[in-house]
Short mmCIF file of C-alpha atoms and ligand atoms in Angstrom, two decimals:
data_model
loop_
_atom_site.label_atom_id
_atom_site.label_comp_id
_atom_site.label_asym_id
_atom_site.label_seq_id
_atom_site.Cartn_x
_atom_site.Cartn_y
_atom_site.Cartn_z
CA MET A 1 0.00 0.00 0.00
CA LEU A 2 1.33 3.41 -0.93
CA ARG A 3 0.75 5.56 2.10
CA LEU A 4 0.07 9.27 2.02
CA SER A 5 3.35 10.15 3.69
CA SER A 6 5.47 8.37 1.08
CA VAL A 7 3.70 9.41 -2.08
CA LEU A 8 3.83 13.07 -1.19
CA THR A 9 7.56 13.04 -1.81
CA THR A 10 7.59 11.50 -5.27
CA ALA A 11 8.84 13.62 -8.14
CA ALA A 12 6.17 12.24 -10.43
CA LEU A 13 3.43 13.49 -8.18
CA VAL A 14 4.97 16.91 -8.02
CA ALA A 15 5.08 16.96 -11.82
CA ALA A 16 1.44 15.97 -12.03
CA ILE A 17 0.08 18.59 -9.71
CA ALA A 18 2.37 21.41 -10.82
CA PRO A 19 0.55 23.79 -13.12
CA SER A 20 2.21 24.62 -16.38
CA ALA A 21 2.83 28.24 -15.63
CA ILE A 22 4.41 29.02 -12.31
CA THR A 23 6.79 31.89 -12.68
CA SER A 24 7.45 34.90 -10.58
CA ALA A 25 7.20 38.59 -11.17
CA SER A 26 6.81 41.59 -8.95
CA ALA A 27 3.30 42.88 -8.24
CA ASP A 28 2.14 45.82 -10.31
CA HIS A 29 -1.55 46.56 -10.63
CA ALA A 30 -1.58 47.77 -14.21
CA SER A 31 -5.02 47.10 -15.69
CA SER A 32 -4.56 46.72 -19.45
CA PRO A 33 -4.27 43.07 -20.53
CA THR A 34 -2.20 43.85 -23.60
CA ALA A 35 -1.29 46.71 -25.83
CA ALA A 36 -4.24 46.61 -28.20
CA SER A 37 -7.57 45.31 -26.92
CA PRO A 38 -10.99 45.50 -28.48
CA THR A 39 -13.43 47.70 -26.62
CA ALA A 40 -16.52 45.47 -26.24
CA ALA A 41 -16.76 42.61 -23.76
CA GLN A 42 -16.83 39.11 -25.21
CA PRO A 43 -20.14 37.28 -24.76
CA ARG A 44 -20.25 35.07 -21.70
CA ARG A 45 -20.58 31.38 -22.54
CA HIS A 46 -22.50 30.54 -19.38
CA ALA A 47 -23.95 27.03 -19.75
CA ALA A 48 -27.27 26.05 -18.20
CA ASP A 49 -25.58 23.41 -16.06
CA PRO A 50 -21.95 23.31 -14.90
CA LEU A 51 -19.61 21.57 -17.31
CA VAL A 52 -17.61 18.44 -16.61
CA ILE A 53 -14.28 18.80 -18.40
CA ALA A 54 -12.20 15.64 -18.71
CA HIS A 55 -8.72 16.78 -17.72
CA ARG A 56 -6.22 15.15 -20.11
CA GLY A 57 -9.07 12.69 -20.85
CA ALA A 58 -10.08 10.20 -18.17
CA SER A 59 -6.53 10.51 -16.92
CA GLY A 60 -7.37 8.95 -13.57
CA TYR A 61 -7.98 5.65 -15.35
CA ARG A 62 -5.89 5.64 -18.56
CA PRO A 63 -2.52 7.12 -19.60
CA GLU A 64 -3.21 10.81 -20.12
CA HIS A 65 -3.69 12.41 -23.51
CA THR A 66 -4.45 9.22 -25.40
CA LEU A 67 -7.48 8.61 -27.59
CA ALA A 68 -8.44 5.86 -25.14
CA ALA A 69 -8.43 8.35 -22.26
CA TYR A 70 -10.55 10.86 -24.17
CA GLU A 71 -13.00 8.21 -25.35
CA LEU A 72 -13.47 6.75 -21.88
CA ALA A 73 -14.15 10.22 -20.48
CA ALA A 74 -16.82 10.91 -23.07
CA ARG A 75 -18.46 7.55 -22.37
CA MET A 76 -18.41 8.40 -18.64
CA GLY A 77 -20.48 11.49 -19.39
CA ALA A 78 -17.92 14.29 -19.70
CA ASP A 79 -19.08 17.31 -21.68
CA PHE A 80 -15.60 18.27 -22.86
CA ILE A 81 -12.34 16.44 -23.49
CA GLU A 82 -9.18 18.40 -22.82
CA PRO A 83 -6.10 18.04 -25.04
CA ASP A 84 -2.99 20.01 -24.10
CA LEU A 85 -1.22 20.90 -27.35
CA VAL A 86 2.47 21.00 -28.28
CA SER A 87 4.21 20.96 -31.68
CA THR A 88 6.35 18.38 -33.42
CA LYS A 89 9.52 19.34 -35.29
CA ASP A 90 7.55 19.30 -38.54
CA GLY A 91 4.85 21.58 -37.17
CA VAL A 92 2.05 19.18 -36.29
CA LEU A 93 -0.03 19.78 -33.16
CA VAL A 94 -0.06 16.74 -30.86
CA ALA A 95 -1.55 16.13 -27.42
CA ARG A 96 1.01 16.16 -24.59
CA HIS A 97 1.11 18.09 -21.34
CA GLU A 98 4.72 19.18 -21.82
CA PRO A 99 7.17 19.57 -24.68
CA GLU A 100 9.35 17.09 -22.73
CA ILE A 101 7.91 13.60 -23.10
CA SER A 102 9.87 11.16 -20.93
CA GLU A 103 7.25 11.16 -18.15
CA THR A 104 4.41 10.10 -20.42
CA THR A 105 5.99 8.03 -23.22
CA ASP A 106 8.56 5.25 -23.57
CA VAL A 107 11.05 7.52 -25.34
CA ALA A 108 13.74 6.98 -22.67
CA ASP A 109 13.70 3.25 -23.44
CA ARG A 110 14.22 3.72 -27.17
CA PRO A 111 17.93 3.39 -28.05
CA GLU A 112 17.39 4.92 -31.47
CA PHE A 113 16.45 8.20 -29.75
CA ALA A 114 19.08 8.19 -26.98
CA SER A 115 21.09 10.95 -28.66
CA ARG A 116 18.08 13.27 -28.70
CA ARG A 117 18.27 13.72 -24.93
CA THR A 118 19.12 17.33 -24.28
CA THR A 119 18.51 20.35 -22.06
CA LYS A 120 16.30 23.24 -23.08
CA SER A 121 15.00 26.32 -21.33
CA ILE A 122 11.24 26.18 -20.76
CA ASP A 123 9.77 29.36 -19.35
CA GLY A 124 13.17 30.37 -18.03
CA ARG A 125 13.98 27.05 -16.35
CA PRO A 126 16.32 24.29 -17.59
CA VAL A 127 14.57 21.02 -18.45
CA THR A 128 16.43 17.87 -19.49
CA GLY A 129 14.90 15.10 -21.54
CA TRP A 130 13.36 14.52 -24.96
CA PHE A 131 11.31 17.25 -26.62
CA THR A 132 8.50 17.04 -29.17
CA SER A 133 10.12 19.91 -31.05
CA ASP A 134 13.04 17.55 -31.90
CA PHE A 135 10.82 14.77 -33.26
CA THR A 136 8.93 14.53 -36.53
CA LEU A 137 5.38 13.29 -36.31
CA ALA A 138 6.44 9.96 -37.81
CA GLU A 139 9.09 9.54 -35.10
CA LEU A 140 6.67 10.55 -32.36
CA LYS A 141 4.12 8.08 -33.66
CA SER A 142 6.62 5.26 -33.10
CA LEU A 143 6.52 5.96 -29.33
CA ARG A 144 3.91 4.62 -26.93
CA ALA A 145 2.20 6.39 -24.06
CA LYS A 146 2.61 5.39 -20.43
CA GLU A 147 1.02 6.27 -17.11
CA ARG A 148 2.57 9.37 -15.51
CA LEU A 149 1.81 8.31 -11.92
CA PRO A 150 2.44 4.55 -11.76
CA GLU A 151 2.77 4.48 -7.99
CA LEU A 152 -0.53 6.19 -7.49
CA ARG A 153 -2.46 4.89 -10.49
CA GLN A 154 -1.21 1.33 -10.74
CA GLU A 155 -4.29 0.07 -12.60
CA SER A 156 -3.67 2.52 -15.39
CA THR A 157 -0.19 1.05 -16.00
CA MET A 158 -1.95 -1.98 -17.48
CA TRP A 159 -2.39 0.20 -20.58
CA ASP A 160 1.27 1.26 -20.86
CA GLY A 161 2.73 0.68 -24.31
CA ARG A 162 -0.65 0.36 -26.02
CA PHE A 163 -1.52 3.84 -27.23
CA GLU A 164 0.06 6.38 -29.58
CA VAL A 165 0.52 10.09 -29.05
CA PRO A 166 -2.53 11.51 -30.84
CA THR A 167 -2.52 14.47 -33.18
CA PHE A 168 -4.98 17.29 -32.52
CA ASP A 169 -6.65 16.36 -35.77
CA GLU A 170 -7.21 12.83 -34.48
CA VAL A 171 -8.71 14.21 -31.27
CA LEU A 172 -11.11 16.37 -33.28
CA GLU A 173 -12.07 13.39 -35.43
CA LEU A 174 -12.70 11.34 -32.27
CA ARG A 175 -14.87 14.15 -30.91
CA GLU A 176 -16.97 14.11 -34.07
CA ARG A 177 -17.35 10.32 -34.03
CA LEU A 178 -18.34 10.20 -30.35
CA THR A 179 -20.78 13.10 -30.75
CA LYS A 180 -22.61 11.10 -33.42
CA GLU A 181 -22.45 7.80 -31.58
CA LEU A 182 -23.45 9.09 -28.13
CA GLY A 183 -26.11 11.44 -29.48
CA ARG A 184 -24.84 14.45 -27.54
CA GLU A 185 -22.25 17.10 -28.24
CA ILE A 186 -18.79 16.21 -26.99
CA GLY A 187 -16.85 19.45 -26.71
CA VAL A 188 -13.12 19.98 -26.96
CA TYR A 189 -11.08 22.23 -24.70
CA PRO A 190 -7.58 22.60 -26.25
CA GLU A 191 -4.75 24.31 -24.38
CA THR A 192 -1.75 25.85 -26.09
CA LYS A 193 1.23 24.75 -24.01
CA HIS A 194 4.23 27.05 -23.60
CA PRO A 195 3.50 29.31 -26.60
CA THR A 196 6.58 31.45 -25.97
CA PHE A 197 8.84 28.37 -26.01
CA PHE A 198 7.38 27.19 -29.30
CA ASP A 199 7.51 30.68 -30.81
CA GLU A 200 11.23 30.83 -29.97
CA ALA A 201 11.66 27.41 -31.63
CA GLY A 202 10.01 28.76 -34.76
CA LEU A 203 7.00 26.48 -34.29
CA ASP A 204 3.68 28.27 -34.43
CA LEU A 205 0.86 26.91 -32.25
CA GLU A 206 -1.79 29.55 -32.80
CA GLY A 207 -1.99 29.51 -36.60
CA LYS A 208 -2.13 25.70 -36.63
CA LEU A 209 -4.82 25.74 -33.96
CA ALA A 210 -6.95 28.26 -35.86
CA GLU A 211 -6.51 26.23 -39.05
CA ALA A 212 -7.55 23.00 -37.32
CA ILE A 213 -10.68 24.35 -35.65
CA ARG A 214 -11.79 25.97 -38.90
CA LYS A 215 -11.28 22.71 -40.77
CA HIS A 216 -13.54 21.06 -38.16
CA HIS A 217 -16.17 23.86 -38.17
CA LEU A 218 -15.49 24.89 -34.58
CA ASP A 219 -14.56 28.55 -35.01
CA ARG A 220 -17.85 30.00 -33.81
CA GLY A 221 -18.81 31.74 -30.60
CA ASN A 222 -21.35 29.03 -29.83
CA ALA A 223 -19.27 26.04 -30.94
CA PRO A 224 -18.54 23.26 -28.42
CA ILE A 225 -15.02 24.48 -27.79
CA PHE A 226 -12.98 26.59 -25.39
CA ILE A 227 -9.36 27.52 -26.17
CA GLN A 228 -7.22 27.99 -23.07
CA SER A 229 -3.76 29.29 -22.24
CA PHE A 230 -1.61 30.23 -19.25
CA GLU A 231 -0.14 32.98 -21.46
CA LEU A 232 -2.07 36.09 -22.42
CA SER A 233 -0.40 37.30 -25.61
CA ASN A 234 -1.33 34.25 -27.60
CA LEU A 235 -5.00 34.55 -26.62
CA VAL A 236 -4.91 38.13 -27.88
CA GLU A 237 -3.18 36.93 -31.06
CA LEU A 238 -5.88 34.33 -31.60
CA ARG A 239 -8.67 36.88 -31.12
CA GLU A 240 -7.23 39.92 -32.83
CA GLU A 241 -4.72 38.75 -35.42
CA LEU A 242 -6.18 35.39 -36.35
CA ASP A 243 -9.77 36.59 -35.83
CA VAL A 244 -10.75 33.47 -33.92
CA LYS A 245 -14.40 33.58 -32.84
CA ALA A 246 -14.29 30.54 -30.53
CA PRO A 247 -14.46 31.17 -26.76
CA LEU A 248 -11.13 31.86 -25.03
CA VAL A 249 -10.20 31.02 -21.44
CA PHE A 250 -7.26 32.51 -19.55
CA LEU A 251 -5.69 30.05 -17.10
CA VAL A 252 -4.62 31.42 -13.74
CA ALA A 253 -2.12 30.00 -11.25
CA GLY A 254 0.61 31.32 -8.97
CA GLY A 255 3.39 33.52 -10.33
CA ALA A 256 3.00 35.31 -13.64
CA PRO A 257 2.29 34.50 -17.29
CA TYR A 258 5.62 33.72 -18.93
CA ASP A 259 4.88 35.82 -22.01
CA LEU A 260 4.56 38.85 -19.74
CA VAL A 261 7.72 37.91 -17.84
CA ALA A 262 9.62 37.59 -21.14
CA LYS A 263 8.43 41.04 -22.20
CA GLY A 264 9.36 42.67 -18.91
CA ASP A 265 5.71 43.20 -17.95
CA SER A 266 5.60 42.78 -14.18
CA ARG A 267 1.93 41.86 -13.81
CA THR A 268 1.23 38.64 -11.95
CA TYR A 269 -1.75 36.33 -12.20
CA ARG A 270 -2.96 37.80 -8.94
CA ASP A 271 -2.90 41.28 -10.48
CA LEU A 272 -4.78 40.01 -13.50
CA ILE A 273 -7.69 38.61 -11.48
CA GLN A 274 -8.43 41.84 -9.65
CA PRO A 275 -11.96 43.06 -10.53
CA ALA A 276 -10.88 45.94 -12.78
CA SER A 277 -8.45 43.71 -14.64
CA LEU A 278 -11.10 41.03 -15.17
CA VAL A 279 -13.35 43.64 -16.78
CA GLU A 280 -10.50 44.63 -19.09
CA LEU A 281 -9.71 41.01 -19.90
CA SER A 282 -13.36 40.37 -20.76
CA LYS A 283 -12.84 42.39 -23.94
CA THR A 284 -10.71 39.52 -25.20
CA ILE A 285 -11.61 36.38 -23.27
CA ASN A 286 -14.78 34.59 -22.24
CA GLY A 287 -13.68 32.87 -19.07
CA ILE A 288 -10.94 32.13 -16.59
CA GLY A 289 -9.53 28.77 -15.52
CA PRO A 290 -8.14 29.27 -12.02
CA GLU A 291 -6.20 26.81 -9.91
CA LYS A 292 -8.94 25.66 -7.57
CA SER A 293 -7.47 27.11 -4.38
CA LEU A 294 -8.06 30.56 -5.84
CA VAL A 295 -11.79 29.75 -5.65
CA ILE A 296 -11.79 27.95 -2.28
CA PRO A 297 -8.43 27.97 -0.47
CA ARG A 298 -7.43 25.43 2.09
CA LYS A 299 -7.02 26.35 5.74
CA ALA A 300 -3.64 26.13 7.44
CA ASP A 301 -4.49 22.61 8.61
CA GLY A 302 -5.15 21.45 5.03
CA SER A 303 -8.94 21.32 5.30
CA LEU A 304 -11.21 23.09 2.85
CA GLY A 305 -11.80 26.76 3.68
CA ALA A 306 -14.34 29.36 2.55
CA PRO A 307 -14.82 30.72 -0.98
CA THR A 308 -13.02 33.85 -2.13
CA SER A 309 -14.72 36.56 -4.19
CA LEU A 310 -13.17 35.28 -7.44
CA VAL A 311 -16.32 33.63 -8.82
CA SER A 312 -18.50 36.68 -8.19
CA ASP A 313 -15.76 39.03 -9.45
CA ALA A 314 -15.44 37.02 -12.67
CA HIS A 315 -19.19 36.75 -13.15
CA ALA A 316 -19.52 40.49 -12.62
CA ALA A 317 -17.06 40.91 -15.49
CA GLY A 318 -19.08 38.50 -17.65
CA LEU A 319 -16.54 35.69 -17.39
CA ASP A 320 -17.17 32.00 -16.80
CA VAL A 321 -15.07 30.21 -14.17
CA HIS A 322 -13.68 26.70 -14.77
CA PRO A 323 -11.25 25.71 -11.96
CA TRP A 324 -8.77 22.82 -12.04
CA THR A 325 -7.84 20.15 -11.12
CA PHE A 326 -10.21 17.88 -9.23
CA ARG A 327 -8.72 14.47 -8.44
CA ALA A 328 -10.36 11.74 -6.40
CA GLU A 329 -7.28 10.24 -4.74
CA ASN A 330 -6.73 11.08 -1.08
CA VAL A 331 -3.37 12.68 -1.70
CA PHE A 332 -4.95 15.44 -3.75
CA LEU A 333 -7.91 16.09 -1.45
CA PRO A 334 -8.31 18.47 1.48
CA VAL A 335 -7.43 16.59 4.66
CA ASP A 336 -11.03 16.68 5.85
CA HIS A 337 -12.15 14.94 2.63
CA ARG A 338 -9.79 11.94 2.82
CA SER A 339 -10.94 8.39 3.45
CA GLY A 340 -8.77 5.36 4.27
CA ALA A 341 -5.00 5.22 4.67
CA ALA A 342 -3.68 4.85 1.14
CA ALA A 343 -2.72 7.87 -0.91
CA SER A 344 -4.34 6.23 -3.92
CA ASP A 345 -7.67 5.49 -2.21
CA PHE A 346 -10.53 7.64 -3.37
CA GLY A 347 -11.75 10.04 -0.71
CA ARG A 348 -14.83 12.25 -0.52
CA ALA A 349 -14.15 13.82 -3.91
CA ILE A 350 -17.85 14.16 -4.72
CA ASP A 351 -18.35 16.27 -1.60
CA GLU A 352 -15.39 18.47 -2.52
CA GLN A 353 -16.74 19.07 -6.01
CA VAL A 354 -20.30 19.74 -4.81
CA THR A 355 -18.91 22.39 -2.46
CA PHE A 356 -17.15 24.08 -5.39
CA LEU A 357 -20.30 23.83 -7.52
CA GLU A 358 -22.27 25.47 -4.71
CA ALA A 359 -19.72 28.29 -4.82
CA GLY A 360 -21.02 29.09 -8.32
CA ILE A 361 -18.38 27.73 -10.69
CA ASP A 362 -19.45 27.11 -14.28
CA GLY A 363 -17.49 23.92 -14.84
CA LEU A 364 -14.62 21.90 -13.46
CA PHE A 365 -11.61 20.02 -14.76
CA THR A 366 -11.35 16.53 -13.34
CA ASP A 367 -9.16 13.47 -13.89
CA GLN A 368 -12.12 11.21 -13.05
CA ALA A 369 -14.98 12.21 -15.35
CA ASP A 370 -17.39 9.81 -13.67
CA VAL A 371 -16.82 11.49 -10.31
CA GLY A 372 -17.43 14.91 -11.87
CA VAL A 373 -20.66 13.68 -13.45
CA ALA A 374 -21.83 12.26 -10.10
CA ALA A 375 -20.99 15.50 -8.28
CA ARG A 376 -22.83 17.61 -10.82
CA ALA A 377 -25.90 15.36 -10.62
CA GLU A 378 -25.92 15.65 -6.84
CA PHE A 379 -25.50 19.42 -7.04
CA LEU A 380 -28.31 19.80 -9.58
CA ALA A 381 -30.62 17.56 -7.54
CA GLY A 382 -30.09 19.71 -4.49
CA ARG A 383 -30.26 23.07 -6.21
O1 LIG B 401 -5.98 23.46 -18.38
C1 LIG B 401 -6.47 23.40 -17.09
C2 LIG B 401 -5.47 22.65 -16.36
O2 LIG B 401 -5.25 21.52 -17.14
C3 LIG B 401 -4.20 23.41 -16.23
O3 LIG B 401 -3.26 22.61 -15.73
O4 LIG B 401 -0.98 21.95 -16.12
O5 LIG B 401 -2.80 20.24 -16.06
O6 LIG B 401 -2.56 21.73 -18.01
P1 LIG B 401 -2.36 21.59 -16.53
CA1 LIG B 402 -4.43 21.63 -19.41
#
């Protein structure tokens, strides 16, 4: 049995829970999101019922960002499947959480790629491993996905070595097939990962993304899609330069957006979620995706605390709120929501999610889509 005390120290767990954009910058309450913003607020995409967004697919049960993980999530009742997007060397968008792929593929066991191991700077920090930007799509397709958290999610390791790294196009084709088969719209919630890194590598994410969603008839304000990013400049580029009509969501964590850091703009995420800034942002974006403790922080003892004003501030600015990431295993839960001794045991995750839904969120990202669906049903029954 993997106990809570031991799993908390594993590097893999740290990698899994670490958001993609944690950088630091000094506080400065400037209000303009970017240099050139449109003047009218974007329409709010408020759904009738809160959305269940399958974080990296049903990543609590299958290796993340595989077609199998996305398909299982849709069959469990998720409204949206969430591919994180990075680029191959030959400019194809594929679904991985990071440019570096040794945590989620078998690349480190492939002797033919041993010489590709290298160190690159990602958002100002050195990262060593194998990077999608050094692999053609054909080379990447020869790899197989594996479970990121084998100690915690042992059952999912049964699927190691069985699935390819999917292209974004394949994810969109899967979405279309499942929408027809299940008789309900399966949405897609793509995230551009590390846009500044890929820009510096000469690999464009935004143009390819716009091209793909137009090819699949998703570039409409009411299409079943949200485009998300931890960086702000690329959301503005999508809206203003590429004239993307699809809803945009700005992800919020600790630190500061790396695109702003790289430009010497000292605004932090905390600055950007102040009420006046949210109103300014609403001219470009339709929602925010905050790390969940920004909605309901934990107390000093690790139990769940009381909601902040973020949901009401965002709603007042016309923005939806989709926090992340809800995970059912004890190790990820507030201490007062844990059950049993093992870190991998599922605790009272439904209760945690119902509490967040009662705080007014418009959707949630979860690794266990079935748990999210159960929590939403309980919330709606009690509303
Ligand atoms: O996109 C929402 C959430 O997924 C952000 O965290 O690092 O898992 O992509 P990350
Ligand atoms: Ca994501």
